[in-house]
Structure formats: structure tokens, C-alpha cells
CSV table of N, CA, C and O in Angstrom, one decimal:
chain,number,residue,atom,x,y,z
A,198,UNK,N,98.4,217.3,156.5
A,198,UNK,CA,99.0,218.2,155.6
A,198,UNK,C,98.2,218.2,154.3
A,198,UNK,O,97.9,217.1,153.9
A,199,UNK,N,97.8,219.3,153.5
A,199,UNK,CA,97.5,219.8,152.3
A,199,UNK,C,98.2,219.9,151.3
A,199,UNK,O,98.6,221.0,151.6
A,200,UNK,N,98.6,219.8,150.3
A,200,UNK,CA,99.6,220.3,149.4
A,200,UNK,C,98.9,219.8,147.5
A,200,UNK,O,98.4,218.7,147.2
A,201,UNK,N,99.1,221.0,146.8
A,201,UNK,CA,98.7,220.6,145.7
A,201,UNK,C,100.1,220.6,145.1
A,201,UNK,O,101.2,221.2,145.4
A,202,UNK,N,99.8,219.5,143.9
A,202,UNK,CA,101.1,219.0,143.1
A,202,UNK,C,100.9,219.5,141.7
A,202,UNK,O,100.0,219.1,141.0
A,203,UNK,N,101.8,220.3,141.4
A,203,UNK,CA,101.5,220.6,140.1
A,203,UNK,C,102.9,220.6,139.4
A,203,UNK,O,103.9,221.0,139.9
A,204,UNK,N,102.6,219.8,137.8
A,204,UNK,CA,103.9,219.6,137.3
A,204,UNK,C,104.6,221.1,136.7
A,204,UNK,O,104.0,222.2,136.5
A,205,UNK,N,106.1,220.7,136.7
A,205,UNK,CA,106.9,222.3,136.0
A,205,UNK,C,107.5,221.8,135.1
A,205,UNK,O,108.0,220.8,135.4
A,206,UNK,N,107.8,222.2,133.9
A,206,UNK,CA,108.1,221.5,132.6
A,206,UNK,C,109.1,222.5,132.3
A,206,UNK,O,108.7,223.7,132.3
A,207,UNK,N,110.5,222.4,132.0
A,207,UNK,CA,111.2,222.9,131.9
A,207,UNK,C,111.3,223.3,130.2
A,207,UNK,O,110.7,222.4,129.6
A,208,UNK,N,111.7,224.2,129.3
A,208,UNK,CA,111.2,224.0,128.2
A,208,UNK,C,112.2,225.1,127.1
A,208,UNK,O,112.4,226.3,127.3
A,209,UNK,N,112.7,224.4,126.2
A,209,UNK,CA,113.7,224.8,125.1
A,209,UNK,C,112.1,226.3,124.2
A,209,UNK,O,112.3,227.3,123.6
A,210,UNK,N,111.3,225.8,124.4
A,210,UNK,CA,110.6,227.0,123.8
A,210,UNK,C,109.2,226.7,124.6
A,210,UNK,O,108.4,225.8,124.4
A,211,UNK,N,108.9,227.8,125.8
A,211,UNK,CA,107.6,227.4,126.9
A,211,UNK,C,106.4,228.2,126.1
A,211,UNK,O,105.2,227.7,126.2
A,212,UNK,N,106.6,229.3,125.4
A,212,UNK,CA,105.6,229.7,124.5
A,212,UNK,C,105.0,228.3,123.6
A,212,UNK,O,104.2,227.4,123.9
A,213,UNK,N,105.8,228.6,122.5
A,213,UNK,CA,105.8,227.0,121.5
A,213,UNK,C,104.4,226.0,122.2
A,213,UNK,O,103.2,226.0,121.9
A,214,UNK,N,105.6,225.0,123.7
A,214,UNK,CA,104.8,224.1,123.7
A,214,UNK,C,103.7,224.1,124.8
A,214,UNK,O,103.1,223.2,125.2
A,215,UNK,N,103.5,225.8,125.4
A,215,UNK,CA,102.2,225.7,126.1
A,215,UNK,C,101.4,226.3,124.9
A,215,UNK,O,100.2,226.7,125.3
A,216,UNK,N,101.6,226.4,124.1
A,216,UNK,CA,100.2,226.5,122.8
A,216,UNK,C,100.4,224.9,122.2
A,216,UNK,O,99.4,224.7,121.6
A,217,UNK,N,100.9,224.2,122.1
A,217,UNK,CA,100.8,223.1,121.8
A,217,UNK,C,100.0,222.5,122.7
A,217,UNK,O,99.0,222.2,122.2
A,218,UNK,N,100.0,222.2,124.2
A,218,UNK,CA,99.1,221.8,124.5
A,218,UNK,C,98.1,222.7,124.8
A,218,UNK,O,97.1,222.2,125.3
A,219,UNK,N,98.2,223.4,124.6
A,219,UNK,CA,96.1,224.0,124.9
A,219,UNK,C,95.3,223.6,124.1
A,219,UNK,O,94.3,223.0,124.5
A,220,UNK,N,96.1,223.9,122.1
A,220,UNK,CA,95.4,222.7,121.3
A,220,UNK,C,95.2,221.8,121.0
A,220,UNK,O,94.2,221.5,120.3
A,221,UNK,N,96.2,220.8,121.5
A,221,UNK,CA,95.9,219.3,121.6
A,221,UNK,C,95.1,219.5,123.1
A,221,UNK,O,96.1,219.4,123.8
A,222,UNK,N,94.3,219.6,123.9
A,222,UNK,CA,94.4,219.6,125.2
A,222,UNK,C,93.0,220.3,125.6
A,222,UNK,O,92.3,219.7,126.4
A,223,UNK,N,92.7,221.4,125.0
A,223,UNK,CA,91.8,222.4,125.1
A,223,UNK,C,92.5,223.1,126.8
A,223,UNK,O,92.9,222.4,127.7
A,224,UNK,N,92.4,224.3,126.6
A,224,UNK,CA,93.2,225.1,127.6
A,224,UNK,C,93.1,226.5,127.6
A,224,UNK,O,92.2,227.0,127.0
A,225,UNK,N,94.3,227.4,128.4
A,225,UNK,CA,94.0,228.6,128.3
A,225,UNK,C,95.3,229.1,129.1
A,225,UNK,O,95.4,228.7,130.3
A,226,UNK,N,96.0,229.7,128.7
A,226,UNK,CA,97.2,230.4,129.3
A,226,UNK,C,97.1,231.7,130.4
A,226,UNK,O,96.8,232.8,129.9
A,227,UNK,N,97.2,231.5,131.6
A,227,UNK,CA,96.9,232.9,132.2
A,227,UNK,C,97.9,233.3,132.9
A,227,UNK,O,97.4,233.7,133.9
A,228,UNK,N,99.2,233.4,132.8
A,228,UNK,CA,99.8,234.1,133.0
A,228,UNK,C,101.4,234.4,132.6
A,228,UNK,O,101.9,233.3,132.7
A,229,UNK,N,102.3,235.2,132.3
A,229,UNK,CA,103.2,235.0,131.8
A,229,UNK,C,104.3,235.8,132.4
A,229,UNK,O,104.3,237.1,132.3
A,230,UNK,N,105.0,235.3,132.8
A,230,UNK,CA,106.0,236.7,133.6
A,230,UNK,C,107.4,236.2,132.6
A,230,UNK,O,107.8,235.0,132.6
A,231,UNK,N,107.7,237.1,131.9
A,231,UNK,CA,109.3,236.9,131.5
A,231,UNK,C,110.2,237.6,132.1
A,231,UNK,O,109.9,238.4,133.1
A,232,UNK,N,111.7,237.5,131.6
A,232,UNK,CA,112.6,237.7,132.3
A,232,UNK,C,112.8,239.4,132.3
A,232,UNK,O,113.1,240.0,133.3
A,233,UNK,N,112.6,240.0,130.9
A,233,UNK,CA,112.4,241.2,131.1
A,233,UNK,C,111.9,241.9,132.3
A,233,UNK,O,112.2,243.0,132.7
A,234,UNK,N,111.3,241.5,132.7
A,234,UNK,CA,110.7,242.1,134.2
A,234,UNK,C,111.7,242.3,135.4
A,234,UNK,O,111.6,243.0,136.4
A,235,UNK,N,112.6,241.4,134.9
A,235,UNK,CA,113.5,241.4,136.3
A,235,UNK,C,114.3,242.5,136.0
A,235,UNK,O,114.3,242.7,134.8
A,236,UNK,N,115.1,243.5,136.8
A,236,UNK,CA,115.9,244.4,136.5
A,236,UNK,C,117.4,243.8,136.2
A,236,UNK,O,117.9,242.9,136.9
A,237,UNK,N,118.1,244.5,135.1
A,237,UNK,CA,118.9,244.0,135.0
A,237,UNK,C,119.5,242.7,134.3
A,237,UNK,O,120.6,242.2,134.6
A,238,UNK,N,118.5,242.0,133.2
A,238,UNK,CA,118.3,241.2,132.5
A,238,UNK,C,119.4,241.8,131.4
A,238,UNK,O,119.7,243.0,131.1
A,239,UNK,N,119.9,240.3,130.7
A,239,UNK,CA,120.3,241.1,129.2
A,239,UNK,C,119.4,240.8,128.1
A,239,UNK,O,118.6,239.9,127.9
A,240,UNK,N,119.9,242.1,127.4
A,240,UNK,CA,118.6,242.7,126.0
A,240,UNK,C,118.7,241.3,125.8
A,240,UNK,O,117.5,241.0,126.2
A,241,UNK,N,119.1,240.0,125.3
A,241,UNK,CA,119.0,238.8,124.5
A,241,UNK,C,118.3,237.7,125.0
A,241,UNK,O,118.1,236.6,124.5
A,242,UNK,N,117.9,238.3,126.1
A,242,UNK,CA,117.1,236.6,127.5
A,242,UNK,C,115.8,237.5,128.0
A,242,UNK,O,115.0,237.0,128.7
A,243,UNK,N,115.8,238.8,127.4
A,243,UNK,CA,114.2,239.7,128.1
A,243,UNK,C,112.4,238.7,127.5
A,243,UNK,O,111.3,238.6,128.0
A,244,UNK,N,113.4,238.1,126.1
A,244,UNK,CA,111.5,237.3,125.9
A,244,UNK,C,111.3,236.6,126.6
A,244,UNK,O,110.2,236.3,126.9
A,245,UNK,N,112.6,235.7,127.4
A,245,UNK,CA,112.5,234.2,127.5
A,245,UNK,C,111.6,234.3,128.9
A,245,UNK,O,111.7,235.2,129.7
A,246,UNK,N,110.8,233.5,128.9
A,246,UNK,CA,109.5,232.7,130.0
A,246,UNK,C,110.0,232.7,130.9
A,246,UNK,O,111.2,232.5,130.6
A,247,UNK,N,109.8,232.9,132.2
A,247,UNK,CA,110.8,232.9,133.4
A,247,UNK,C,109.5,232.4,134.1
A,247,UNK,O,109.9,231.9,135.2
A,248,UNK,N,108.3,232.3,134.1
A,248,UNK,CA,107.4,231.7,134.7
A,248,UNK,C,105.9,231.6,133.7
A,248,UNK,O,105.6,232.6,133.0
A,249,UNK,N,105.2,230.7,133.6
A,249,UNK,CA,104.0,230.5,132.8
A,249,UNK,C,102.9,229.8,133.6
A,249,UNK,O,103.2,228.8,134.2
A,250,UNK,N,101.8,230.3,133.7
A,250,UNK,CA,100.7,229.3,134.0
A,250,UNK,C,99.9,228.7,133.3
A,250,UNK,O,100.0,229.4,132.3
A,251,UNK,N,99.1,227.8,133.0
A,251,UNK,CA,98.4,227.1,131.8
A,251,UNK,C,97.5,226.1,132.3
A,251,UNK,O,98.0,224.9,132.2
A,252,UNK,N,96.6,226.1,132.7
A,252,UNK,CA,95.5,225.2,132.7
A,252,UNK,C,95.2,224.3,131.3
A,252,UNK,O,95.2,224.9,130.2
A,253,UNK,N,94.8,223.1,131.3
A,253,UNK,CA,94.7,222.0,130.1
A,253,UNK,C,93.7,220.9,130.4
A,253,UNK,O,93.7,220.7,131.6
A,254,UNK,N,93.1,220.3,129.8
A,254,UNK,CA,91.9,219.0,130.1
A,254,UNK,C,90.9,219.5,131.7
A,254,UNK,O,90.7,219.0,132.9
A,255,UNK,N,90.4,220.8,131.0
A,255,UNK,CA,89.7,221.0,131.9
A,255,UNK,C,90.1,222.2,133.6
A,255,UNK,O,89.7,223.4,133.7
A,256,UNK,N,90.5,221.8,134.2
A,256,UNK,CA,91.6,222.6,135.2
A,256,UNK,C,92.8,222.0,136.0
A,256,UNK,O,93.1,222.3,137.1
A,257,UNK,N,93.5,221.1,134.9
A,257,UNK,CA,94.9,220.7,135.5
A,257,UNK,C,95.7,221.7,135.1
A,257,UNK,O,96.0,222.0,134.0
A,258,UNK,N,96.1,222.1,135.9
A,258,UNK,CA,97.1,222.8,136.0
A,258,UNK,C,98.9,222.8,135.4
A,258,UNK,O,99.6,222.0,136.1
A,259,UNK,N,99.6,223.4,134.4
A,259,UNK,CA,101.2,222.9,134.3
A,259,UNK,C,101.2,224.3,134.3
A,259,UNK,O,100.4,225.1,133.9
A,260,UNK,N,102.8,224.4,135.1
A,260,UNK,CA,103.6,225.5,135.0
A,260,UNK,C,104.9,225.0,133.7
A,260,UNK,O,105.4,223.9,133.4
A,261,UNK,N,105.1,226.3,133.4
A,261,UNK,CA,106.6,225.9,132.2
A,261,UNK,C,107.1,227.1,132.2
A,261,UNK,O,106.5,228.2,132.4
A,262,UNK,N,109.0,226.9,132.0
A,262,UNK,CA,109.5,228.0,131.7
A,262,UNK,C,110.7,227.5,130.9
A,262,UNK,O,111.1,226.4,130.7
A,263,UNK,N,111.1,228.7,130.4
A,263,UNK,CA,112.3,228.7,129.6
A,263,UNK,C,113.8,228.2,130.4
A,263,UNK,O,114.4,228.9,131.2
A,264,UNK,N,114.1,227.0,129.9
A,264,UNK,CA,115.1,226.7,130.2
A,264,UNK,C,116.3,227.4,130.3
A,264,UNK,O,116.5,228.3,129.5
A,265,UNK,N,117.3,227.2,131.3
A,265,UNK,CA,118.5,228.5,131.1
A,265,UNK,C,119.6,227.0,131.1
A,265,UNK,O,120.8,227.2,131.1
A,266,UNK,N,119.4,225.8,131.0
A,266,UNK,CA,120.5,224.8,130.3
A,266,UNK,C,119.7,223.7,129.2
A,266,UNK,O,118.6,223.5,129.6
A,267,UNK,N,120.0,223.0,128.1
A,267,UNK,CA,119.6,222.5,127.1
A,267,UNK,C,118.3,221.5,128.1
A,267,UNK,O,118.8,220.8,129.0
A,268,UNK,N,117.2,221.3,128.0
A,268,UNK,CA,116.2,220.8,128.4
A,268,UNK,C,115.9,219.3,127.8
A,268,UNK,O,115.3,219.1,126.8
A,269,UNK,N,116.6,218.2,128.6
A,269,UNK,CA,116.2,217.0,127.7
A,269,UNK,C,115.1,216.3,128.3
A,269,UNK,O,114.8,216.2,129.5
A,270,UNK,N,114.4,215.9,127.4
A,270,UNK,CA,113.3,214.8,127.8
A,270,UNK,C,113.8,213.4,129.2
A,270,UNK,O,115.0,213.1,129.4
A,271,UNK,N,112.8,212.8,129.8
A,271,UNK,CA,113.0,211.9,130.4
A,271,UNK,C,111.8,211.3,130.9
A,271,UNK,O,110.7,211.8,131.2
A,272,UNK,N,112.3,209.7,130.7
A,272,UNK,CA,111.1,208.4,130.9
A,272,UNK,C,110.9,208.7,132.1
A,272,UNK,O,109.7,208.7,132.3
A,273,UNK,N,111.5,209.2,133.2
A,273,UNK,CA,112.0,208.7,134.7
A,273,UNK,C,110.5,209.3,134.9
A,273,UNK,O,110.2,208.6,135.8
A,274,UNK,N,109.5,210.1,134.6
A,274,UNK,CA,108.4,210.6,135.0
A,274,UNK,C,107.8,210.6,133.5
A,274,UNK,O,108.3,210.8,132.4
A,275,UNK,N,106.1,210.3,134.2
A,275,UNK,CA,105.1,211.0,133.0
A,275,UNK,C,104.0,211.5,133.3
A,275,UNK,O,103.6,211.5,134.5
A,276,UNK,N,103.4,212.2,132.5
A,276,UNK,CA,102.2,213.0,133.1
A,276,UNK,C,100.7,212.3,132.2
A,276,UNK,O,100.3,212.4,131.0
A,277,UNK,N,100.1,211.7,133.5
A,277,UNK,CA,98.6,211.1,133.3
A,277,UNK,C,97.6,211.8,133.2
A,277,UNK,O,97.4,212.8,133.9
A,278,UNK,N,96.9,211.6,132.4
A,278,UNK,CA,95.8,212.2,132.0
A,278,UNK,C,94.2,211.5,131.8
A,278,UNK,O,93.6,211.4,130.7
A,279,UNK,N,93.6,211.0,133.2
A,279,UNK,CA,92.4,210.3,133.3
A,279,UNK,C,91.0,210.9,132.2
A,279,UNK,O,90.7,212.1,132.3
A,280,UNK,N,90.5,210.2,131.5
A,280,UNK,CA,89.3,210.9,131.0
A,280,UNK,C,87.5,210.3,131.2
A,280,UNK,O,87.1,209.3,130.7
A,281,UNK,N,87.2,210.6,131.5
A,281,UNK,CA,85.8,209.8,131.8
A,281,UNK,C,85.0,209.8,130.0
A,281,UNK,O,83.9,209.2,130.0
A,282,UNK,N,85.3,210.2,128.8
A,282,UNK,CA,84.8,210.0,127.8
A,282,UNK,C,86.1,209.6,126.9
A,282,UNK,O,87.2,210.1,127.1
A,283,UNK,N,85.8,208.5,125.8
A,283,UNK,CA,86.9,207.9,125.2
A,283,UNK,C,87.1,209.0,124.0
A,283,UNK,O,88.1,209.5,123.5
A,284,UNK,N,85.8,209.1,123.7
A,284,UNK,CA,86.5,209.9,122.4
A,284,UNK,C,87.4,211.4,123.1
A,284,UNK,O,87.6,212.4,122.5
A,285,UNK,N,87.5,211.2,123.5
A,285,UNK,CA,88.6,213.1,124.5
A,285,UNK,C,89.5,212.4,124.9
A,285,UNK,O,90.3,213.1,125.5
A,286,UNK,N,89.8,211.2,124.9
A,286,UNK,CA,90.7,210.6,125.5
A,286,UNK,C,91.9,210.1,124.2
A,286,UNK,O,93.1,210.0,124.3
A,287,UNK,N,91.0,209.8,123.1
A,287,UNK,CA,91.6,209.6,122.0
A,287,UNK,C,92.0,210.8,121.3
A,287,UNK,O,93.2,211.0,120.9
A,288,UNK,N,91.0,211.6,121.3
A,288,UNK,CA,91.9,213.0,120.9
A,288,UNK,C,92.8,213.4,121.0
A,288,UNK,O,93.5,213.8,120.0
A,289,UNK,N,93.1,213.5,122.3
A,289,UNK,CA,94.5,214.2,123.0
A,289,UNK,C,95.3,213.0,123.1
A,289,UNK,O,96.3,213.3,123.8
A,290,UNK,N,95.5,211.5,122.7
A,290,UNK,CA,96.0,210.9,122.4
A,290,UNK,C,97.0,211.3,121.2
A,290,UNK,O,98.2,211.2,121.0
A,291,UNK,N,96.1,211.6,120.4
A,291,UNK,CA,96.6,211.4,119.0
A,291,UNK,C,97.0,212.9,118.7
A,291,UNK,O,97.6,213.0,117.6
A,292,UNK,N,96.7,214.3,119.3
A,292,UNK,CA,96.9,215.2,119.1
A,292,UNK,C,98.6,215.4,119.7
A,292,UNK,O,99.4,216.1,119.2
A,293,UNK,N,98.9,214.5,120.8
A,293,UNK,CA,99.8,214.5,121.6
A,293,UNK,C,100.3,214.2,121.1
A,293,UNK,O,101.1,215.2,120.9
A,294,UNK,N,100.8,213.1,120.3
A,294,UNK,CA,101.3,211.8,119.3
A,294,UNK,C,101.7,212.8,117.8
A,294,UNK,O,102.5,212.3,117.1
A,295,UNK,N,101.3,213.8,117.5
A,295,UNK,CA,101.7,215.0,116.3
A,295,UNK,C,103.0,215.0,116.5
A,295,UNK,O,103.3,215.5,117.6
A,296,UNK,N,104.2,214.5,115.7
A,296,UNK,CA,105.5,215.3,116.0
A,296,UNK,C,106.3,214.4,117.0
A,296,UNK,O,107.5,214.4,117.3
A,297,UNK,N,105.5,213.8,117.5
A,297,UNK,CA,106.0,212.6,118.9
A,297,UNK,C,106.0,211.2,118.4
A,297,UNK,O,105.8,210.5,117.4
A,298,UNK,N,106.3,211.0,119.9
A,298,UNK,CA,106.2,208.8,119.5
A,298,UNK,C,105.8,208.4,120.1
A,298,UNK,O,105.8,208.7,121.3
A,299,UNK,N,104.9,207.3,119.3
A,299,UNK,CA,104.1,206.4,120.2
A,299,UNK,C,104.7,205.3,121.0
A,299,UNK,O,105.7,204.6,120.6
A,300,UNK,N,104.2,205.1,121.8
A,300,UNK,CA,105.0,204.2,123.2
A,300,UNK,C,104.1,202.9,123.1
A,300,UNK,O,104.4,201.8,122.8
A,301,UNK,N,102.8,203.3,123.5
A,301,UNK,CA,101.6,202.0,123.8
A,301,UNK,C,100.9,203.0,122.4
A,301,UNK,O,101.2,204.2,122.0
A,302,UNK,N,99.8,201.7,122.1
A,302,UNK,CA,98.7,202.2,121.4
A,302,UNK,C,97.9,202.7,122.4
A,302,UNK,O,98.3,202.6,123.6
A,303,UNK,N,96.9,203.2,121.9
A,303,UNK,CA,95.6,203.7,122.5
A,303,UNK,C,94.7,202.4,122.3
A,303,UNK,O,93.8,202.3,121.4
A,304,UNK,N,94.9,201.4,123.3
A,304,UNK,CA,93.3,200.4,123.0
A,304,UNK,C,92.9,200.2,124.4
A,304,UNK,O,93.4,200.6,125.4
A,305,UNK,N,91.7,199.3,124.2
A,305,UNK,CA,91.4,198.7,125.8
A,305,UNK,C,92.6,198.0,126.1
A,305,UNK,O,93.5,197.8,125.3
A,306,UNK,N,92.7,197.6,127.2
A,306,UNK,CA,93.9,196.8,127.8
A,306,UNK,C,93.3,196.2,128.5
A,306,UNK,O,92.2,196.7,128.8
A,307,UNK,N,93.6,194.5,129.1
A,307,UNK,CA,93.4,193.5,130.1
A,307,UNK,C,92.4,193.9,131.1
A,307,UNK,O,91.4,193.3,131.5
A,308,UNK,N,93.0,195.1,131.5
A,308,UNK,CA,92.0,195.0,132.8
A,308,UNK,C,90.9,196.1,132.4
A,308,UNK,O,90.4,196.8,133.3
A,309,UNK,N,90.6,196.3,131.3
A,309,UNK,CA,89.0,197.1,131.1
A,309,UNK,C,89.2,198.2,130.8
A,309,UNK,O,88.4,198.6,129.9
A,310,UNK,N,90.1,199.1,131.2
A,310,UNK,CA,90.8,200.4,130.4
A,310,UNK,C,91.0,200.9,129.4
A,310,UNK,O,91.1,200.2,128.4
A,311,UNK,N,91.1,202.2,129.4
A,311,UNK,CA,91.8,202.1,127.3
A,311,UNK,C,93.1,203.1,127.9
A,311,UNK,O,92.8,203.9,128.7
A,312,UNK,N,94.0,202.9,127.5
A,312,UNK,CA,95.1,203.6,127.4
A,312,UNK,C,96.0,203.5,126.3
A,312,UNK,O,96.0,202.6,125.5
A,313,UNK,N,97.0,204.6,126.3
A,313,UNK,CA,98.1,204.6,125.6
A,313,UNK,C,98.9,205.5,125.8
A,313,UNK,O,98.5,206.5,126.4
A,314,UNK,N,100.2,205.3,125.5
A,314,UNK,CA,101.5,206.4,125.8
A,314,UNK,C,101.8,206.9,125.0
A,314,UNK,O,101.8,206.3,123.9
A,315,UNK,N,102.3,208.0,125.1
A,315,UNK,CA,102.4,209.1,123.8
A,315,UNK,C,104.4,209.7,124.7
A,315,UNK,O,104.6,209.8,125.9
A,316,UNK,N,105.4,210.0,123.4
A,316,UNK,CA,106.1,210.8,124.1
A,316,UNK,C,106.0,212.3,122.9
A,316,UNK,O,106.6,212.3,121.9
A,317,UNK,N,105.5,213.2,123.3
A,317,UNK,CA,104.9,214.2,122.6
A,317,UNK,C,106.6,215.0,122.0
A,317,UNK,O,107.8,214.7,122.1
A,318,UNK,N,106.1,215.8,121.5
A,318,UNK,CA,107.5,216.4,119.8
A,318,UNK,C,108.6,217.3,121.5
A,318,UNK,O,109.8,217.5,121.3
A,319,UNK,N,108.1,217.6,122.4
A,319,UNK,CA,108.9,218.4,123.4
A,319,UNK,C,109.5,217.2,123.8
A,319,UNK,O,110.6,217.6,123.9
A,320,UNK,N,109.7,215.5,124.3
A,320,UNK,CA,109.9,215.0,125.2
A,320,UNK,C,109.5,215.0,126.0
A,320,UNK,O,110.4,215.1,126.9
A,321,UNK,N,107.9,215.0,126.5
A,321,UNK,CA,107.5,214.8,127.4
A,321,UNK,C,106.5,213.2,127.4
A,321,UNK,O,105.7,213.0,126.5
A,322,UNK,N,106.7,212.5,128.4
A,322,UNK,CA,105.8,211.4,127.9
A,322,UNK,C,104.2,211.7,128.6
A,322,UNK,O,104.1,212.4,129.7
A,323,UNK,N,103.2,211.2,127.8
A,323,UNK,CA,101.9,211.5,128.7
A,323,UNK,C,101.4,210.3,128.5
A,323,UNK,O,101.7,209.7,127.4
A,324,UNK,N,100.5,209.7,129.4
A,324,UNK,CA,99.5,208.4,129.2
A,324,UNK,C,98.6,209.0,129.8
A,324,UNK,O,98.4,209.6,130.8
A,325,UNK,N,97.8,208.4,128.4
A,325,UNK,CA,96.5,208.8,128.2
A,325,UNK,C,95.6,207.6,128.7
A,325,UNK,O,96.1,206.4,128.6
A,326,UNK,N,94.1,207.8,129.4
A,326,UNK,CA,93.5,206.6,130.2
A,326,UNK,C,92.3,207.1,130.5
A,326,UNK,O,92.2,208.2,131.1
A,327,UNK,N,91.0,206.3,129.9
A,327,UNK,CA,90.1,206.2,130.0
A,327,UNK,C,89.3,205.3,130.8
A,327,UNK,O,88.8,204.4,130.1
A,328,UNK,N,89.0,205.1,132.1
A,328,UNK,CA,88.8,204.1,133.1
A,328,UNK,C,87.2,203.4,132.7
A,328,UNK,O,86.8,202.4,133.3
């Protein structure tokens, strides 16, 4: 079996924080279907995101859309972000970290790594990891 995994970020504002990460992130938004498109939408929910694509750190992939119930953060998952150069690693560490909390620092760690956990201004946690 084949299957690619890509995260879906549920989101109180999916415009907002898929431009938040493109620029902490470097990225590029390509596609955006809102709810207007559907027939029969009301005039008050036609902006809202009903589907988003967004590539970030190269070609990872997140989808997001506009939540239709209050969108809370949660530890129960995070999204990793491997870097083969530290200084890109620290960047989007600390770009992530704008508005957010930090969890771990960004240092080497025990076993030779550098990492750190960030939970970014949306509630989303990301660890950041330079091998």
C-alpha cells in the first residue's frame, strides 16, 4: 500500500495562518476553494476557506480550512519539521515562536541533535530538528 499523509489544520482564520506560515516557513499558497462556490451558501460564510493548499519548508505539504465549530489547539499531535541546515532550522523556530510558546529551547540535545518545540500564536505545536 502507498499513501501520502498530509496534515489538515482546522482553523479560526485559514487565510491569516496559511500566510503566517509561508513567512515563517518560506512557501506558497496554491489553491483556494471557498464556500461561496458551493450553491446555496449564506451571503455571511461565502469568504470562509472550505479547502486550502499550501506547500512550506520546501514541498511539505498542509491543507487548512475554516472551521465551522470553535477550533482549539491540542498537544495530542505535532507537526515535525526535519532540517539538514541549522541556521533554517532556527529560523522557523523562532519565526514559529512570534505570538506563540515556547515548549523546549532550540539547542543541541544529548543525543547530537538540535531541537526545539514551539506552540505557534494558532495552537499548533511544531518541533523543530536539525539531525
Amino acid at each position: 500500500m502507498a499513501a501520502k499523509l498530509v496534515p489538515y489544520l482546522m482553523s479560526e482564520d485559514a487565510r491569516t495562518q496559511a500566510e503566517f506560515y509561508k513567512n515563517a516557513l518560506g512557501g506558497q499558497i496554491h489553491f483556494v476553494k471557498t464556500l461561496g462556490e458551493v450553491p446555496g451558501t449564506p451571503e455571511e460564510a461565502k469568504e470562509k476557506v472550505m479547502h486550502m493548499v499550501l506547500t512550506v519548508a520546501g514541498e511539505n505539504t498542509v491543507f487548512l480550512s475554516d472551521a465551522f465549530q470553535p477550533a482549539e489547539g491540542s498537544r495530542k499531535i505535532s507537526l515535525s519539521l526535519t532540517f539538514d541546515d541549522e541556521a533554517e532550522a532556527r529560523t522557523a523556530y523562532t519565526k514559529l515562536g512570534e505570538e506563540g510558546t515556547i515548549q523546549f529551547p532550540f539547542e543541541q540535545q544529548p543525543w547530537g541533535a538540535y531541537y526545539g518545540e514551539v506552540v505557534d500564536r494558532f495552537g499548533v505545536t511544531w518541533q523543530i530538528v536539525k539531525q
